[in-house]
Short mmCIF file of C-alpha atoms and ligand atoms in Angstrom, two decimals:
data_model
loop_
_atom_site.label_atom_id
_atom_site.label_comp_id
_atom_site.label_asym_id
_atom_site.label_seq_id
_atom_site.Cartn_x
_atom_site.Cartn_y
_atom_site.Cartn_z
CA MET S 1 230.21 86.61 186.04
CA VAL S 2 227.48 87.35 188.38
CA ALA S 3 223.73 87.68 188.42
CA ALA S 4 222.31 91.06 187.75
CA VAL S 5 218.91 92.94 186.41
CA ARG S 6 219.34 95.39 183.44
CA VAL S 7 217.45 97.41 181.61
CA HIS S 8 218.01 97.21 177.53
CA LYS S 9 214.82 99.41 176.60
CA HIS S 10 213.04 101.73 178.69
CA GLY S 11 209.33 100.56 179.54
CA GLY S 12 207.33 98.68 182.19
CA PRO S 13 208.61 96.27 184.89
CA GLU S 14 208.96 93.59 181.84
CA VAL S 15 211.86 95.33 180.47
CA LEU S 16 213.82 94.35 183.67
CA THR S 17 216.06 91.54 182.18
CA TYR S 18 217.58 89.14 184.77
CA GLU S 19 220.95 87.86 183.50
CA ASP S 20 224.94 87.27 183.97
CA VAL S 21 227.10 90.00 183.62
CA GLN S 22 231.19 90.88 184.14
CA ILE S 23 231.69 93.16 186.88
CA PRO S 24 235.12 94.86 186.25
CA ALA S 25 238.28 95.32 188.79
CA PRO S 26 238.03 98.32 190.49
CA GLY S 27 239.84 101.07 189.16
CA GLU S 28 241.65 104.10 190.89
CA GLY S 29 239.49 105.17 194.19
CA GLN S 30 237.16 102.46 193.50
CA ILE S 31 235.96 99.51 195.63
CA LYS S 32 234.43 96.31 194.62
CA ILE S 33 231.61 94.89 196.71
CA LYS S 34 229.90 91.41 197.33
CA GLN S 35 226.30 92.72 197.68
CA HIS S 36 224.02 91.18 200.29
CA ALA S 37 221.05 93.22 199.68
CA CYS S 38 219.85 95.67 197.61
CA GLY S 39 217.48 98.56 198.23
CA ILE S 40 214.42 99.07 195.71
CA ASN S 41 213.31 102.48 195.45
CA PHE S 42 210.65 104.61 193.55
CA ILE S 43 213.70 106.05 191.66
CA ASP S 44 214.44 102.58 190.13
CA THR S 45 211.13 103.26 188.50
CA TYR S 46 211.89 106.58 187.12
CA PHE S 47 215.37 105.22 185.23
CA ARG S 48 213.54 101.96 184.17
CA VAL S 49 210.69 104.33 182.25
CA GLY S 50 213.30 106.71 181.33
CA LEU S 51 211.85 109.93 182.85
CA TYR S 52 215.80 110.13 184.48
CA PRO S 53 218.37 109.56 181.90
CA SER S 54 220.90 107.04 182.62
CA PRO S 55 224.25 108.39 183.23
CA VAL S 56 226.10 105.35 181.74
CA GLY S 57 223.75 104.87 178.70
CA MET S 58 222.31 101.43 177.88
CA PRO S 59 221.56 98.82 178.78
CA PHE S 60 222.08 99.71 182.61
CA ILE S 61 221.90 97.61 185.85
CA ALA S 62 218.85 98.95 187.72
CA GLY S 63 218.92 100.18 191.45
CA ASN S 64 220.41 102.86 193.48
CA GLU S 65 221.18 101.44 196.92
CA SER S 66 223.06 98.43 198.10
CA ALA S 67 224.95 96.80 201.23
CA GLY S 68 227.53 94.16 201.07
CA GLU S 69 231.08 93.30 202.01
CA VAL S 70 234.25 94.77 200.18
CA ILE S 71 236.22 92.08 198.44
CA GLN S 72 238.40 94.36 196.26
CA VAL S 73 240.16 97.63 196.55
CA GLY S 74 241.56 100.03 193.68
CA PRO S 75 244.68 101.96 193.79
CA GLY S 76 244.59 104.74 195.94
CA VAL S 77 242.10 103.68 198.43
CA SER S 78 243.61 103.97 201.94
CA ASP S 79 240.29 104.25 204.31
CA VAL S 80 238.31 101.21 203.19
CA LYS S 81 239.66 97.72 203.10
CA VAL S 82 238.81 94.11 202.08
CA GLY S 83 235.87 92.60 204.57
CA ASP S 84 234.44 95.87 205.42
CA ARG S 85 230.94 96.03 205.95
CA VAL S 86 229.39 98.81 203.59
CA ALA S 87 226.38 100.69 202.07
CA PHE S 88 225.84 103.27 199.79
CA VAL S 89 223.50 105.31 197.59
CA GLY S 90 224.58 105.71 194.09
CA PRO S 91 223.68 106.13 190.43
CA LEU S 92 222.72 102.75 189.28
CA GLY S 93 224.35 99.25 189.37
CA GLY S 94 222.39 98.22 192.56
CA TYR S 95 220.53 95.26 191.41
CA ALA S 96 223.47 92.48 191.06
CA GLY S 97 225.61 90.19 192.88
CA GLU S 98 228.45 92.55 192.65
CA ARG S 99 229.44 96.09 191.87
CA VAL S 100 232.40 98.79 191.80
CA ILE S 101 231.63 101.64 193.50
CA PRO S 102 233.75 105.07 194.29
CA ALA S 103 235.15 104.32 197.74
CA ALA S 104 234.26 108.17 198.81
CA ARG S 105 230.56 107.16 198.24
CA ALA S 106 230.51 104.18 200.69
CA VAL S 107 229.49 104.41 204.00
CA LYS S 108 231.13 101.71 206.65
CA LEU S 109 227.94 100.08 208.69
CA PRO S 110 228.09 99.69 212.23
CA ASN S 111 227.70 96.23 213.68
CA ASN S 112 224.17 96.81 214.76
CA ILE S 113 223.15 97.35 211.28
CA SER S 114 222.59 94.48 209.24
CA TYR S 115 222.98 94.52 205.35
CA GLU S 116 219.24 94.28 205.26
CA GLN S 117 218.41 96.95 207.22
CA ALA S 118 221.20 98.93 205.61
CA ALA S 119 219.60 98.16 201.82
CA GLY S 120 216.18 99.29 203.56
CA MET S 121 217.18 102.53 204.66
CA MET S 122 220.37 104.82 203.20
CA LEU S 123 218.19 106.24 200.37
CA LYS S 124 215.12 106.50 202.53
CA GLY S 125 216.19 107.18 205.46
CA MET S 126 219.28 109.73 204.65
CA THR S 127 216.58 111.44 202.47
CA ALA S 128 214.26 111.74 205.79
CA GLN S 129 217.22 113.07 207.52
CA TYR S 130 217.86 115.73 204.99
CA LEU S 131 214.14 116.67 204.55
CA LEU S 132 213.42 116.95 208.32
CA ASN S 133 216.53 118.71 209.37
CA ARG S 134 217.75 121.00 206.63
CA THR S 135 215.24 121.20 203.79
CA PHE S 136 212.69 122.84 206.85
CA LYS S 137 213.79 122.35 210.28
CA VAL S 138 211.08 120.27 211.90
CA GLY S 139 210.88 120.17 215.68
CA LYS S 140 208.62 120.44 218.79
CA GLY S 141 205.25 122.35 217.79
CA THR S 142 205.74 121.72 213.79
CA THR S 143 202.78 120.24 212.00
CA VAL S 144 203.67 118.09 209.18
CA LEU S 145 202.00 116.91 206.26
CA MET S 146 203.48 113.55 204.72
CA HIS S 147 202.10 112.19 201.61
CA ALA S 148 202.13 108.14 201.00
CA ALA S 149 202.65 108.12 205.06
CA ALA S 150 202.88 103.94 204.75
CA GLY S 151 205.68 103.67 202.17
CA GLY S 152 209.31 103.57 202.45
CA VAL S 153 210.32 107.20 202.92
CA GLY S 154 206.73 107.77 204.92
CA LEU S 155 207.43 105.23 207.57
CA ILE S 156 210.70 106.56 208.58
CA LEU S 157 210.02 110.15 208.12
CA CYS S 158 206.70 109.60 210.19
CA GLN S 159 208.64 107.96 212.99
CA TRP S 160 211.55 110.90 213.20
CA ALA S 161 209.35 113.79 212.67
CA ALA S 162 207.40 112.17 215.76
CA HIS S 163 210.57 112.06 217.51
CA LEU S 164 211.26 115.56 216.88
CA GLY S 165 208.05 116.61 218.40
CA ALA S 166 206.00 117.46 215.58
CA THR S 167 202.48 116.59 215.07
CA VAL S 168 202.54 114.36 211.92
CA ILE S 169 199.36 114.29 209.38
CA GLY S 170 199.56 111.37 207.00
CA THR S 171 197.63 110.62 203.63
CA VAL S 172 197.60 106.57 202.86
CA GLY S 173 195.79 104.67 200.19
CA SER S 174 194.09 102.26 202.66
CA LYS S 175 192.62 101.48 205.87
CA ASP S 176 195.59 98.89 206.64
CA LYS S 177 197.97 101.44 205.63
CA ALA S 178 196.47 103.76 207.94
CA ALA S 179 196.98 101.49 210.93
CA LEU S 180 200.66 100.98 209.73
CA ALA S 181 201.28 104.71 209.64
CA LYS S 182 199.59 105.33 213.02
CA ALA S 183 201.69 102.65 214.59
CA ASN S 184 204.76 104.35 212.99
CA GLY S 185 204.23 107.82 214.56
CA CYS S 186 201.41 109.36 212.61
CA HIS S 187 199.26 111.06 214.72
CA HIS S 188 196.40 111.77 212.23
CA THR S 189 195.49 109.79 208.62
CA ILE S 190 193.66 110.64 205.95
CA LEU S 191 192.40 108.34 203.33
CA TYR S 192 193.03 110.58 200.33
CA ARG S 193 191.66 108.04 197.75
CA ASP S 194 188.25 108.59 199.22
CA GLU S 195 188.34 111.79 201.33
CA ASP S 196 189.32 115.39 200.35
CA PHE S 197 192.46 115.52 201.89
CA VAL S 198 192.70 119.82 202.01
CA ALA S 199 189.42 119.68 204.17
CA LYS S 200 190.71 117.06 206.48
CA VAL S 201 193.97 118.96 206.85
CA LYS S 202 191.61 122.15 207.83
CA GLU S 203 189.43 120.02 210.35
CA ILE S 204 192.63 118.25 211.90
CA THR S 205 194.40 121.56 212.39
CA GLY S 206 191.46 123.85 213.17
CA GLY S 207 191.97 125.65 210.05
CA LYS S 208 195.90 126.43 211.33
CA LEU S 209 197.11 124.34 208.20
CA CYS S 210 200.43 122.89 208.23
CA ASP S 211 203.99 124.26 208.38
CA VAL S 212 205.49 121.98 205.73
CA VAL S 213 204.34 119.47 203.21
CA TYR S 214 206.68 116.56 202.31
CA ASP S 215 204.93 115.42 199.00
CA GLY S 216 206.54 112.66 196.87
CA ILE S 217 203.53 112.02 194.86
CA GLY S 218 203.41 114.78 192.39
CA ALA S 219 201.09 115.20 189.73
CA THR S 220 197.85 114.03 191.68
CA THR S 221 198.36 115.94 194.82
CA PHE S 222 199.31 119.04 193.17
CA PRO S 223 198.26 121.97 193.54
CA ALA S 224 195.77 120.74 196.39
CA SER S 225 198.87 120.08 198.53
CA LEU S 226 199.57 123.98 198.64
CA ASP S 227 196.03 124.45 200.41
CA CYS S 228 197.41 122.53 203.29
CA ILE S 229 200.36 124.96 204.42
CA ARG S 230 199.89 128.27 206.40
CA PRO S 231 201.15 131.34 205.11
CA MET S 232 205.10 131.20 204.50
CA GLY S 233 205.11 127.56 204.91
CA MET S 234 206.94 125.08 202.86
CA PHE S 235 205.91 122.93 200.07
CA VAL S 236 208.54 120.24 199.58
CA SER S 237 208.29 118.26 196.29
CA PHE S 238 210.82 115.42 196.56
CA GLY S 239 209.31 112.99 194.11
CA SER S 240 206.67 111.83 191.60
CA SER S 241 204.87 108.73 192.31
CA SER S 242 202.22 109.29 190.28
CA GLY S 243 203.88 111.49 187.84
CA PRO S 244 206.03 114.58 187.61
CA ILE S 245 203.97 117.82 188.53
CA LYS S 246 203.36 120.02 185.41
CA ALA S 247 205.11 123.61 184.57
CA PHE S 248 203.30 125.99 186.77
CA ASP S 249 202.70 129.80 187.16
CA ILE S 250 205.02 130.80 190.38
CA ASN S 251 202.14 133.57 191.18
CA LEU S 252 200.49 130.65 192.51
CA LEU S 253 202.69 130.76 195.32
CA GLN S 254 201.81 134.38 196.26
CA PHE S 255 198.44 133.37 196.07
CA LYS S 256 198.43 130.36 198.41
CA GLY S 257 199.96 132.41 200.99
CA SER S 258 203.42 133.59 200.11
CA LEU S 259 204.74 129.97 200.23
CA PHE S 260 208.20 128.61 199.69
CA ALA S 261 208.61 125.66 197.14
CA THR S 262 211.57 123.59 196.85
CA ARG S 263 212.44 120.29 194.70
CA PRO S 264 215.27 118.70 196.71
CA THR S 265 217.15 115.82 195.79
CA LEU S 266 219.84 113.76 198.42
CA ASN S 267 222.47 114.06 195.50
CA HIS S 268 222.90 117.39 196.49
CA TYR S 269 222.34 117.45 199.94
CA ALA S 270 225.05 114.68 200.25
CA ALA S 271 227.42 115.46 197.43
CA LYS S 272 230.24 116.35 199.86
CA ARG S 273 231.68 113.13 201.67
CA GLU S 274 231.52 115.24 204.98
CA ASP S 275 227.80 116.00 204.34
CA LEU S 276 227.20 112.32 203.40
CA MET S 277 228.82 110.91 206.83
CA SER S 278 227.15 113.42 209.11
CA ILE S 279 223.56 112.34 207.41
CA ALA S 280 224.39 108.59 207.52
CA ALA S 281 225.82 109.11 211.10
CA ASP S 282 222.53 110.70 212.39
CA LEU S 283 220.44 108.02 210.54
CA PHE S 284 222.43 105.24 212.58
CA ASP S 285 222.20 107.16 215.50
CA LYS S 286 218.50 107.27 215.52
CA VAL S 287 218.25 103.40 214.30
CA GLY S 288 220.72 102.72 216.92
CA SER S 289 218.73 104.03 219.83
CA GLY S 290 215.20 102.44 218.89
CA ALA S 291 213.69 106.04 217.96
CA VAL S 292 213.17 105.01 214.12
CA LYS S 293 212.66 101.54 212.98
CA ILE S 294 213.26 100.38 209.47
CA PRO S 295 210.27 98.19 208.16
CA VAL S 296 211.76 95.84 205.67
CA ASN S 297 208.17 94.50 204.87
CA GLN S 298 208.76 93.12 201.27
CA THR S 299 211.90 90.86 200.50
CA TYR S 300 212.28 89.59 196.93
CA LYS S 301 215.02 87.41 195.26
CA LEU S 302 217.22 89.25 192.78
CA LYS S 303 215.40 87.45 189.75
CA ASP S 304 212.24 88.63 190.88
CA ALA S 305 212.60 92.30 190.41
CA ARG S 306 210.10 92.55 187.92
CA LYS S 307 207.37 91.61 190.66
CA ALA S 308 208.95 94.00 192.99
CA HIS S 309 208.79 96.83 190.71
CA GLU S 310 205.15 95.52 189.77
CA ASP S 311 204.24 95.62 193.51
CA LEU S 312 205.65 98.78 194.05
CA GLU S 313 203.94 100.88 191.40
CA GLY S 314 200.66 99.16 192.32
CA ARG S 315 200.75 100.66 195.51
CA GLU S 316 201.04 97.11 197.25
CA THR S 317 203.98 97.58 198.95
CA THR S 318 204.46 99.32 202.64
CA GLY S 319 207.79 100.60 204.59
CA ALA S 320 210.97 99.49 202.78
CA SER S 321 211.20 96.64 200.03
CA ILE S 322 214.58 94.76 199.40
CA LEU S 323 216.27 92.45 196.72
CA VAL S 324 218.56 89.32 197.89
CA PRO S 325 221.07 88.62 195.32
N1 NAP R 401 214.27 113.64 196.67
C1 NAP R 401 214.87 112.71 196.72
O1 NAP R 401 216.00 112.41 197.68
C2 NAP R 401 214.10 111.52 197.25
C3 NAP R 401 215.15 110.08 197.84
C4 NAP R 401 214.14 108.99 197.83
C5 NAP R 401 212.82 109.01 197.64
N2 NAP R 401 211.93 110.04 197.07
C6 NAP R 401 210.87 110.16 196.41
O2 NAP R 401 209.97 109.53 197.70
C7 NAP R 401 208.87 109.00 197.23
C8 NAP R 401 208.69 107.82 198.06
O3 NAP R 401 209.46 106.78 197.43
P1 NAP R 401 209.64 105.41 198.10
O4 NAP R 401 210.52 104.72 197.11
O5 NAP R 401 209.77 105.33 199.48
O6 NAP R 401 208.25 104.74 197.90
P2 NAP R 401 206.93 104.42 198.42
O7 NAP R 401 206.22 105.74 199.11
O8 NAP R 401 207.18 103.05 198.99
O9 NAP R 401 205.94 104.00 197.28
C9 NAP R 401 204.84 105.08 196.84
C10 NAP R 401 203.70 105.27 197.15
O10 NAP R 401 202.94 106.30 196.64
C11 NAP R 401 201.68 106.21 196.86
N3 NAP R 401 200.99 106.54 195.06
C12 NAP R 401 200.29 107.29 195.28
N4 NAP R 401 199.83 107.39 193.82
C13 NAP R 401 200.53 106.64 193.45
C14 NAP R 401 200.58 105.82 191.80
N5 NAP R 401 199.78 106.60 191.06
N6 NAP R 401 201.47 105.08 191.75
C15 NAP R 401 202.05 104.57 192.60
N7 NAP R 401 202.43 104.83 193.72
C16 NAP R 401 201.13 105.81 194.36
C17 NAP R 401 201.46 104.67 197.13
O11 NAP R 401 201.04 104.64 198.64
P3 NAP R 401 199.21 104.86 199.06
O12 NAP R 401 198.83 103.72 198.54
O13 NAP R 401 199.57 105.19 200.35
O14 NAP R 401 198.96 106.11 198.18
C18 NAP R 401 202.89 104.14 197.13
O15 NAP R 401 202.77 102.96 198.04
C19 NAP R 401 208.79 108.82 195.85
O16 NAP R 401 208.39 110.02 194.94
C20 NAP R 401 210.64 108.87 195.58
O17 NAP R 401 210.87 109.28 194.19
C21 NAP R 401 213.14 111.22 196.66
#
């Protein structure tokens, strides 16, 4: 038996239950991992409240990202062996001392990446990678608006966008978060709880607006985010930390400037093994070179997952949060 955090019924952080579970032996094509660190992500709250359905039914072990050491390999696995250090993003099962995953979803960790860094960056960093390179090609001269710039994805995306040569504007919930975002590549910050962020974006850009808006907030920043985008620019709705965006009339995109809008997810961008490996390789390269740092600013014991969710949803965290089994 190993310790795990399970959800038996949907609800607030109080439904996260710390208990012992039996992790089965790995089957065909699977590996078993002793987990050293588990990432905490906003998506974990979507599964907890039932916004996203659990693909394994109820109860389920929460968590979508972890890093650890391979302790057993199932039949048919040839490219991963016992003792390998691996990390992965996968559907549920993250908040546990051990887990079984398909070997095809595991990414071997370079020696210069710790388990804690890996748990803080695989989901958030790979997301930043595809958002900046594939969803919209960011480079020198691009102006980017990133909402929640001091958050987990936020701090990584700001550093990476600045490294690519972009001008980065970030919204943040407090002055402390503004200072942190600025120290991580954000050129301009907007306190969007107090200031009209559309008016501030117009002022900062001299009316030119942004080429792309990365919006992981959802309900409370829509449709105002569209007013921050120049004609034919891109609206990237990649999450909903304030709640999902309600259905809207597609003609809105015409009136706001022939805009493009997309709702991407890492699952699709990294669905093929070769894409997963190339996204991860680019992330390891940027972190290894020091161009992108992974701020793991909150570390909790596994048994304190409830507190971790309370802090994340209470807007108390910055950068990445991890659980240590
Ligand atoms: N599509 C994908 O592939 C993908 C992958 C990973 C993550 N995501 C999404 O990326 C977003 C960021 O994820 P994360 O794990 O890095 O979280 P995070 O940004 O560290 O935390 C969420 C932040 O959102 C802001 N926020 C604004 N309104 C909020 C509200 N009503 N309740 C809670 N927070 C609110 C807060 O920052 P302020 O205090 O500064 O406002 C808060 O710190 C999420 O929407 C997540 O679903 C998407």
